[in-house]
Coordinates of C-alpha atoms and ligand atoms in Angstrom, one line a residue:
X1 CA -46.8 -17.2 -30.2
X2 CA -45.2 -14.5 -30.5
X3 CA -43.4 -15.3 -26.8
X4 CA -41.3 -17.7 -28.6
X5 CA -40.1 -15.6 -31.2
X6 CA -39.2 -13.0 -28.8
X7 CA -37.4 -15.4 -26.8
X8 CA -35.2 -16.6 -29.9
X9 CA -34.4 -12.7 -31.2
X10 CA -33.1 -12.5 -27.3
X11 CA -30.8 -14.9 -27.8
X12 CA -29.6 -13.9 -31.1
X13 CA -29.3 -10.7 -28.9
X14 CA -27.1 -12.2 -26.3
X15 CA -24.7 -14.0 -28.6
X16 CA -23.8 -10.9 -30.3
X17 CA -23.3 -9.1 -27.5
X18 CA -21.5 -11.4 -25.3
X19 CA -17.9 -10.5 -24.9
X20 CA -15.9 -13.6 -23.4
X21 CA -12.5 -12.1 -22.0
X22 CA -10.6 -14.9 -21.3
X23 CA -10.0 -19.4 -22.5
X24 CA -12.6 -20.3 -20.0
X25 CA -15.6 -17.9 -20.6
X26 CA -15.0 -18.6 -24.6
X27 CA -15.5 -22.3 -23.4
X28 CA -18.6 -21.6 -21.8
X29 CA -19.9 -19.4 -24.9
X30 CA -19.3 -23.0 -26.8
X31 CA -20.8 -25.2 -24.7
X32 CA -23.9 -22.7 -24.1
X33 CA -24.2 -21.9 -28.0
X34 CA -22.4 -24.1 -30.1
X35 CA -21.9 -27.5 -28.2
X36 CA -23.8 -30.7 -28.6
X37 CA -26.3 -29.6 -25.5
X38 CA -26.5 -26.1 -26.6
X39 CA -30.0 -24.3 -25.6
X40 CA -30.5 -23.3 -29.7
X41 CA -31.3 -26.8 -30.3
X42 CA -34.2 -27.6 -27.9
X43 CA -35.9 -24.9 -29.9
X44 CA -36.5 -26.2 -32.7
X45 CA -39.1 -28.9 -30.9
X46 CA -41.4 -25.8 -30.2
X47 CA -42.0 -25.5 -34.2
X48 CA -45.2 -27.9 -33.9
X49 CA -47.0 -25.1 -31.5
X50 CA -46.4 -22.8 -34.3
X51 CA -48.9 -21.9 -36.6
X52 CA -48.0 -23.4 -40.5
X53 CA -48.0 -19.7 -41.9
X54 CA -45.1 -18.7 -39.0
X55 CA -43.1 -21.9 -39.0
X56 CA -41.1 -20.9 -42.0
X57 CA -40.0 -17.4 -40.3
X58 CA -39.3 -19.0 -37.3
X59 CA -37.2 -22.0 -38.8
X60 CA -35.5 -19.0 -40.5
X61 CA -35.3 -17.1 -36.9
X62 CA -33.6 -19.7 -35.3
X63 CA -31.0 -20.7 -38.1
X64 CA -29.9 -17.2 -38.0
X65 CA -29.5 -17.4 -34.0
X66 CA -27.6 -20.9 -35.5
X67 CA -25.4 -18.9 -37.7
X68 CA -24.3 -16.0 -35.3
X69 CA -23.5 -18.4 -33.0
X70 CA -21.3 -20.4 -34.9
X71 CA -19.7 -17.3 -36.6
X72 CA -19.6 -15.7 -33.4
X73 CA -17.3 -18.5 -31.8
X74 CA -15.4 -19.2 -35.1
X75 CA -14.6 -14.8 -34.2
X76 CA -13.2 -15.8 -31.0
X77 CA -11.3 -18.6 -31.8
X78 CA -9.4 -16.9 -34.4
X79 CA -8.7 -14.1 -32.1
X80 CA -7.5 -16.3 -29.6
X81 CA -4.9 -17.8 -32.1
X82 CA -4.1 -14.8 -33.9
X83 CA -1.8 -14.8 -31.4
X84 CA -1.0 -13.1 -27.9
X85 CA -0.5 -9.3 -29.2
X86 CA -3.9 -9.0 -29.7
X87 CA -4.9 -10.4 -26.6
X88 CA -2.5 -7.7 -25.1
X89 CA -3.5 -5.2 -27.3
X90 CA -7.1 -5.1 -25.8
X91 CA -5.0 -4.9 -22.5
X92 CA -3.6 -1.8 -23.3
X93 CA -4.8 1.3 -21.5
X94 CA -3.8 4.2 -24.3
X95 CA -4.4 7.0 -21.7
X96 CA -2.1 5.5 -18.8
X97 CA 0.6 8.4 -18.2
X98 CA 4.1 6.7 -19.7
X99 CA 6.8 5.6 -17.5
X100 CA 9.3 7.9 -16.5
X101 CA 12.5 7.5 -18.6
X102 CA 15.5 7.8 -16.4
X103 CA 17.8 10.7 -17.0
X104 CA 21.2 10.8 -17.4
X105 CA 23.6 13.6 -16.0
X106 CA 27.0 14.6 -17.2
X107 CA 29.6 14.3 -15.7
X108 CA 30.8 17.1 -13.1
X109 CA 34.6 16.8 -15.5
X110 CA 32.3 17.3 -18.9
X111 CA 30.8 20.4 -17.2
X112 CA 33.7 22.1 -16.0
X113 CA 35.7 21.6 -19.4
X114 CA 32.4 22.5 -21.3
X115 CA 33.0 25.7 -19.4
X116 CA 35.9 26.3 -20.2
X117 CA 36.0 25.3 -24.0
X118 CA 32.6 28.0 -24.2
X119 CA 34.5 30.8 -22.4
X120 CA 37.7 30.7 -25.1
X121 CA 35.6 29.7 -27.8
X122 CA 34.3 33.3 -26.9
X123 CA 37.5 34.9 -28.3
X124 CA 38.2 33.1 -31.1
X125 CA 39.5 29.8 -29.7
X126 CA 39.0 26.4 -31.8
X127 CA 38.9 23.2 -29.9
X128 CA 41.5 20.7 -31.6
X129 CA 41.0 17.6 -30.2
X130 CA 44.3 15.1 -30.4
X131 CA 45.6 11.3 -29.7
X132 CA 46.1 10.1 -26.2
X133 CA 48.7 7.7 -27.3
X134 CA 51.3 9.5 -28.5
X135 CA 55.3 8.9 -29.8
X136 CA 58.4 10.6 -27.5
X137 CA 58.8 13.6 -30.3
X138 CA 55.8 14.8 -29.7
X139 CA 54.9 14.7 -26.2
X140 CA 58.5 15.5 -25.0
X141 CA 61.0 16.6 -28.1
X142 CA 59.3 18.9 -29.6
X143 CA 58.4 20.3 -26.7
X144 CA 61.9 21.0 -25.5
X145 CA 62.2 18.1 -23.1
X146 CA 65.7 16.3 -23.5
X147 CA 66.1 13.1 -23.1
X148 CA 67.4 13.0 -19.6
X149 CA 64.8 15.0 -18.5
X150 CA 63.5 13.6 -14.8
X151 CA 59.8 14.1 -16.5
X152 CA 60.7 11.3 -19.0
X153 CA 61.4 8.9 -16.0
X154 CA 59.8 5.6 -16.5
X155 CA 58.3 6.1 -12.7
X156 CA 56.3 9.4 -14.0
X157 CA 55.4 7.7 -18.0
X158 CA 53.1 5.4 -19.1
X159 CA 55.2 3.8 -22.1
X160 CA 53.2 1.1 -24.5
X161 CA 54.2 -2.5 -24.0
X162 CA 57.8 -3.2 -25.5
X163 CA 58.0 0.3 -27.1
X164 CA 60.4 3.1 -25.7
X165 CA 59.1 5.9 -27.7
X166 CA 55.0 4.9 -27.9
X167 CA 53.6 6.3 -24.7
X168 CA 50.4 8.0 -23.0
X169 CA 50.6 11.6 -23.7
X170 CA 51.6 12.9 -20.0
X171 CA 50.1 16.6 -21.3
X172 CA 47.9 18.2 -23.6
X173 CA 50.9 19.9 -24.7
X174 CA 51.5 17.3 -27.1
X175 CA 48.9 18.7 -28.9
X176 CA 51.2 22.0 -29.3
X177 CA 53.3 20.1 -31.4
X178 CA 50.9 18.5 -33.8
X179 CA 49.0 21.4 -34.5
X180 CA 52.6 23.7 -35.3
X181 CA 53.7 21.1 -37.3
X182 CA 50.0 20.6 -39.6
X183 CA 49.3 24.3 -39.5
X184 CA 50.3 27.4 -40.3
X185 CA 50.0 31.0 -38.0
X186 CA 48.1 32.5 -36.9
X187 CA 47.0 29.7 -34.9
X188 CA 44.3 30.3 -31.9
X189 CA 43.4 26.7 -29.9
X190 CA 42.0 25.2 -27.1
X191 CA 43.2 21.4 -26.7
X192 CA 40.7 19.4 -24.0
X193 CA 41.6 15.7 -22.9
X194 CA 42.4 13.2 -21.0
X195 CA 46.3 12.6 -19.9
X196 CA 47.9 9.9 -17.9
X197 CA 50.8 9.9 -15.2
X198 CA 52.3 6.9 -13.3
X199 CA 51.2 8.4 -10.0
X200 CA 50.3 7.1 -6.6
X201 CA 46.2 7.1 -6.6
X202 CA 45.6 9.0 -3.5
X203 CA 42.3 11.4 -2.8
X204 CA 44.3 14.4 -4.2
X205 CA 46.2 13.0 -7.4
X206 CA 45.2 10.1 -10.3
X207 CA 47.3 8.3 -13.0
X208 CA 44.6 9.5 -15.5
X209 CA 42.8 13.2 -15.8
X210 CA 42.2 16.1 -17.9
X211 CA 44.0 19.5 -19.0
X212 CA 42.8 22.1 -21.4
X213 CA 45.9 23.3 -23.3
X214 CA 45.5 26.7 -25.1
X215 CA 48.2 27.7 -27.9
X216 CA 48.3 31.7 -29.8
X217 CA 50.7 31.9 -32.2
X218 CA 51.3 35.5 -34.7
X219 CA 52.8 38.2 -35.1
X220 CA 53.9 40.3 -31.7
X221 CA 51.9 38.1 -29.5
X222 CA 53.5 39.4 -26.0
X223 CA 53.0 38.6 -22.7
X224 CA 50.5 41.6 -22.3
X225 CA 48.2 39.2 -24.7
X226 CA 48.3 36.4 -22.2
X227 CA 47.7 38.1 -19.0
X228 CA 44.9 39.9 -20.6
X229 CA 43.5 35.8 -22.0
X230 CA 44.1 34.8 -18.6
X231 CA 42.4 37.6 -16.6
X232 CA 39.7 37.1 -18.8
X233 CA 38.8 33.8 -18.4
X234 CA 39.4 33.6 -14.5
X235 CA 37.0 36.3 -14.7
X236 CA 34.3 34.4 -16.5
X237 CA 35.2 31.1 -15.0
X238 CA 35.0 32.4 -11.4
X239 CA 33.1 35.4 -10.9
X240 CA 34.0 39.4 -12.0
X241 CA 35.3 40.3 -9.2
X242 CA 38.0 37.4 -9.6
X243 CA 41.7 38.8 -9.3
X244 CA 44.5 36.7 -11.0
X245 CA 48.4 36.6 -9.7
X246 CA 51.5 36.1 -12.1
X247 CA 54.3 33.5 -10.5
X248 CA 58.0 32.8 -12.5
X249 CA 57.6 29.2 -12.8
X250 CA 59.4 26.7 -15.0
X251 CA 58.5 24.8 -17.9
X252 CA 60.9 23.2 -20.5
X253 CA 58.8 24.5 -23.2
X254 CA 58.2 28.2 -22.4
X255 CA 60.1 31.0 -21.4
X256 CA 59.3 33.0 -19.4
X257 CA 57.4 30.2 -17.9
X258 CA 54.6 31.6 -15.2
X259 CA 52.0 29.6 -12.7
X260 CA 48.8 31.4 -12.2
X261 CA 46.8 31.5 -8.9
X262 CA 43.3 33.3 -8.6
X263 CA 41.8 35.1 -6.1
X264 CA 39.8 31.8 -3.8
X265 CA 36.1 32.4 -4.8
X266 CA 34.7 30.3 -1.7
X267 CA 36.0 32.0 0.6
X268 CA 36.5 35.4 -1.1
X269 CA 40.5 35.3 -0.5
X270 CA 39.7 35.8 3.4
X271 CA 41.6 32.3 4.2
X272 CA 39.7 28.5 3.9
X273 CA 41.1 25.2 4.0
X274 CA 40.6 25.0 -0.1
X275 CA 43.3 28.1 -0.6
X276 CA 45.4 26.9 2.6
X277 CA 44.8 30.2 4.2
X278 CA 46.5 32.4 1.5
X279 CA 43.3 33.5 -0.1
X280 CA 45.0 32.4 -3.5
X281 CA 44.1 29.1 -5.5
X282 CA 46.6 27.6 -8.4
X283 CA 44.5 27.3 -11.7
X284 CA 47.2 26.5 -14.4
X285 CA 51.1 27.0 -15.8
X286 CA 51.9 29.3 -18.7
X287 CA 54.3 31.1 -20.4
X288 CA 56.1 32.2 -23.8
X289 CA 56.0 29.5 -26.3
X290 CA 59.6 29.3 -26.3
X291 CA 61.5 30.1 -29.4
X292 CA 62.9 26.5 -29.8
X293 CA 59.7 24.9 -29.8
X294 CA 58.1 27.4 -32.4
X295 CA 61.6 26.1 -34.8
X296 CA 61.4 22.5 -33.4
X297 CA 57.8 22.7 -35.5
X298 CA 58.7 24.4 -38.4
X299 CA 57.9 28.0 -37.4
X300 CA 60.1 31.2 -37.8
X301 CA 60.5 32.5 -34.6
X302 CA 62.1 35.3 -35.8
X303 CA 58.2 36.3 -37.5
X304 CA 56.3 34.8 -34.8
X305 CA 55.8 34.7 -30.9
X306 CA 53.1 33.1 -29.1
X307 CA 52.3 31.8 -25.2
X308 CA 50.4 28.8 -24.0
X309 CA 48.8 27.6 -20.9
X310 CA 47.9 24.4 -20.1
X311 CA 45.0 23.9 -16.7
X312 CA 43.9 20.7 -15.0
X313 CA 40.3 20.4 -14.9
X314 CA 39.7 17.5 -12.2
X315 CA 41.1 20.1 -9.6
X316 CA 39.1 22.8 -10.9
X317 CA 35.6 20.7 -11.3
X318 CA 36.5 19.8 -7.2
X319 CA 37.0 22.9 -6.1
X320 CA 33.5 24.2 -8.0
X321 CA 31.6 21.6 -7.1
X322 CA 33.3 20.9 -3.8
X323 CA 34.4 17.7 -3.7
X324 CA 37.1 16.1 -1.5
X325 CA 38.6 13.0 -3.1
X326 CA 39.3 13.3 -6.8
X327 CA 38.6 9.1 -7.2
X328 CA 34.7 10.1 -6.6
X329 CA 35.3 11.1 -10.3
X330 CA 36.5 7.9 -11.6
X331 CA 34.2 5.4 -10.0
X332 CA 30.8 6.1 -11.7
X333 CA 28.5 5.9 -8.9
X334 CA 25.8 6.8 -10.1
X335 CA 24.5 7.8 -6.8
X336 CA 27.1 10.6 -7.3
X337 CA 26.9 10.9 -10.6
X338 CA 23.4 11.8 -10.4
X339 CA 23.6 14.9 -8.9
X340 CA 25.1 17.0 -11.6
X341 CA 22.7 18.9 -13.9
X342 CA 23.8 21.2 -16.6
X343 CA 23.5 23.7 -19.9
X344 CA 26.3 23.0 -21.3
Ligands
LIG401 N1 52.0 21.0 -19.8 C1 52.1 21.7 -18.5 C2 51.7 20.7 -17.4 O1 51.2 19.7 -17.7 C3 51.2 22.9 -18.4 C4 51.6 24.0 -19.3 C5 51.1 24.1 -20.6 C6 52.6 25.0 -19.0 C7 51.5 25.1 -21.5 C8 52.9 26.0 -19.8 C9 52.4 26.1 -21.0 O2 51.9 21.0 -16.2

């Protein structure tokens, strides 16, 4: 007798354990447990072999393999319906490594001007960051650039739609003028962005790219102050052993007006195609802020002096990183993009 009793705790055994992973197996669990031909049924026939005193326990024994069937299935059903996160949820292996997230690089321009805002930030330099659309006084007025001045030219200026005095900043010297005429000396900036010019695109030159324009104004600021700047940062920039050159230059807006060259760091002055074979590469133009400018902006050039400089960055992040057509950095391949990596 006690066969059959063993039998039925089995089952009850089985149902509880029986872990049906997907619609079809939960099917099966019904039709095996809980469907009109299920194998609890047939049991109940074997109650006459059972003595009177066990019939009772065993009636008992087999409604509860009755009840853990049916709660058992009701369990999966509701599981099932509870929706598909659960289902997924069991899916999900919590020790699988996670997938790589992708990277992103900056961009060889970012880096180079990074540089360079971190070397004069060094000394005392603030960044002041400006508009890119800007009006005539500011760009070119202020700046000491008359009206028939060549750089003015509608061939070399962007000029808004319909407007002849809105226009893209062609320099970050614009930025000279709106921090003289907002602040008062002694004034120490950097001034990093992008500028535009209505040039041919060609692998050397772009009608959009980036300067870093630096402006001291105080007292008996002298030319001394701006070598010493300058040697500094070409220093820093391109190595210690880096040698800078002084060249009269002109600008409308300084005077005297200078172009500095540094010693080429690739080929360590001895001659490459990058320095043409003179061993000297041109960085930037700077000069004396010119006395009209300073009074132009409200300053008394009688108290103060100063000297600016003003650098591209496109032809500096080329020559570190050496690359040949300036339009790889406008495109955005990503292919190119990709292998920059940096600090700063
Ligand atoms: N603005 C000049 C240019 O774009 C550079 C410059 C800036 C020269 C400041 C002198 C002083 O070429």
């Amino acid at each position: 007798m006690a066969e059959i009793f063993q039998t039925v705790e089995q089952l009850i055994k089985d149902i509880e354990t029986a872990q049906p992973d997907s619609i079809e197996a939960i099917e099966q669990f019904r039709i095996k447990y809980v469907g009109s031909k299920n194998i609890i049924k047939p049991l109940s026939k074997e109650i006459r072999n059972i003595p009177n005193e066990q019939r009772k326990d065993f009636g008992q024994l087999l409604n509860k393999a009755k009840k853990a069937a049916e709660s058992k299935f009701q369990h999966l059903k509701d599981s099932l319906e509870s929706g598909v996160e659960e289902a997924e949820g069991e899916e999900l292996d919590l020790s699988a490594p996670p997938m790589p997230i992708p990277l992103g690089s900056r961009h060889p321009v970012s880096i180079t001007m990074n540089r360079i805002i971190d070397i004069f930030s060094r000394i005392g330099f603030i960044v002041a960051e400006e508009r890119e659309i800007e009006d005539d006084w500011h760009n070119f007025t202020a700046m000491n650039t008359p009206e028939d001045h060549p750089a003015r030219d509608m061939q070399d200026t962007y000029y808004l739609k319909d407007s002849t005095s809105m226009l893209l900043r062609t320099h970050t010297s614009s930025v000279q003028a709106r921090v003289m005429t907002t602040q008062k000396p002694p004034i120490r900036i950097i001034a990093p962005g992008r500028v535009y010019r209505n040039e041919t695109i060609s692998a050397r030159s772009h009608c959009q790219f980036h300067q870093v324009e630096g402006l001291y104004i105080d007292k008996d600021v002298s030319f001394a102050d701006l070598k010493q700047t300058l040697l500094y940062f070409a220093q820093e920039m391109y190595g210690a052993e880096t040698k800078i050159r002084l060249r009269p230059s002109y600008f409308p807006f300084t005077e005297p007006s200078a172009e500095m060259d540094v010693s080429c760091f690739i080929c360590d002055a001895k001659g490459c195609n990058v320095c043409k074979y003179t061993g000297w590469v041109e960085i930037l133009g700077c000069g004396m802020v010119d006395p009209q400018v300073l009074e132009n902006c409200g300053i008394d050039s009688k108290e103060y002096t100063g000297f600016a400089f003003g650098m591209g960055i496109e032809r500096q992040a080329m020559m570190l990183y050496d690359i040949n057509d300036i339009r790889l950095l406008f495109e955005n391949d990503v292919r190119f993009l990709k292998q920059f990596q940096s600090a700063l």
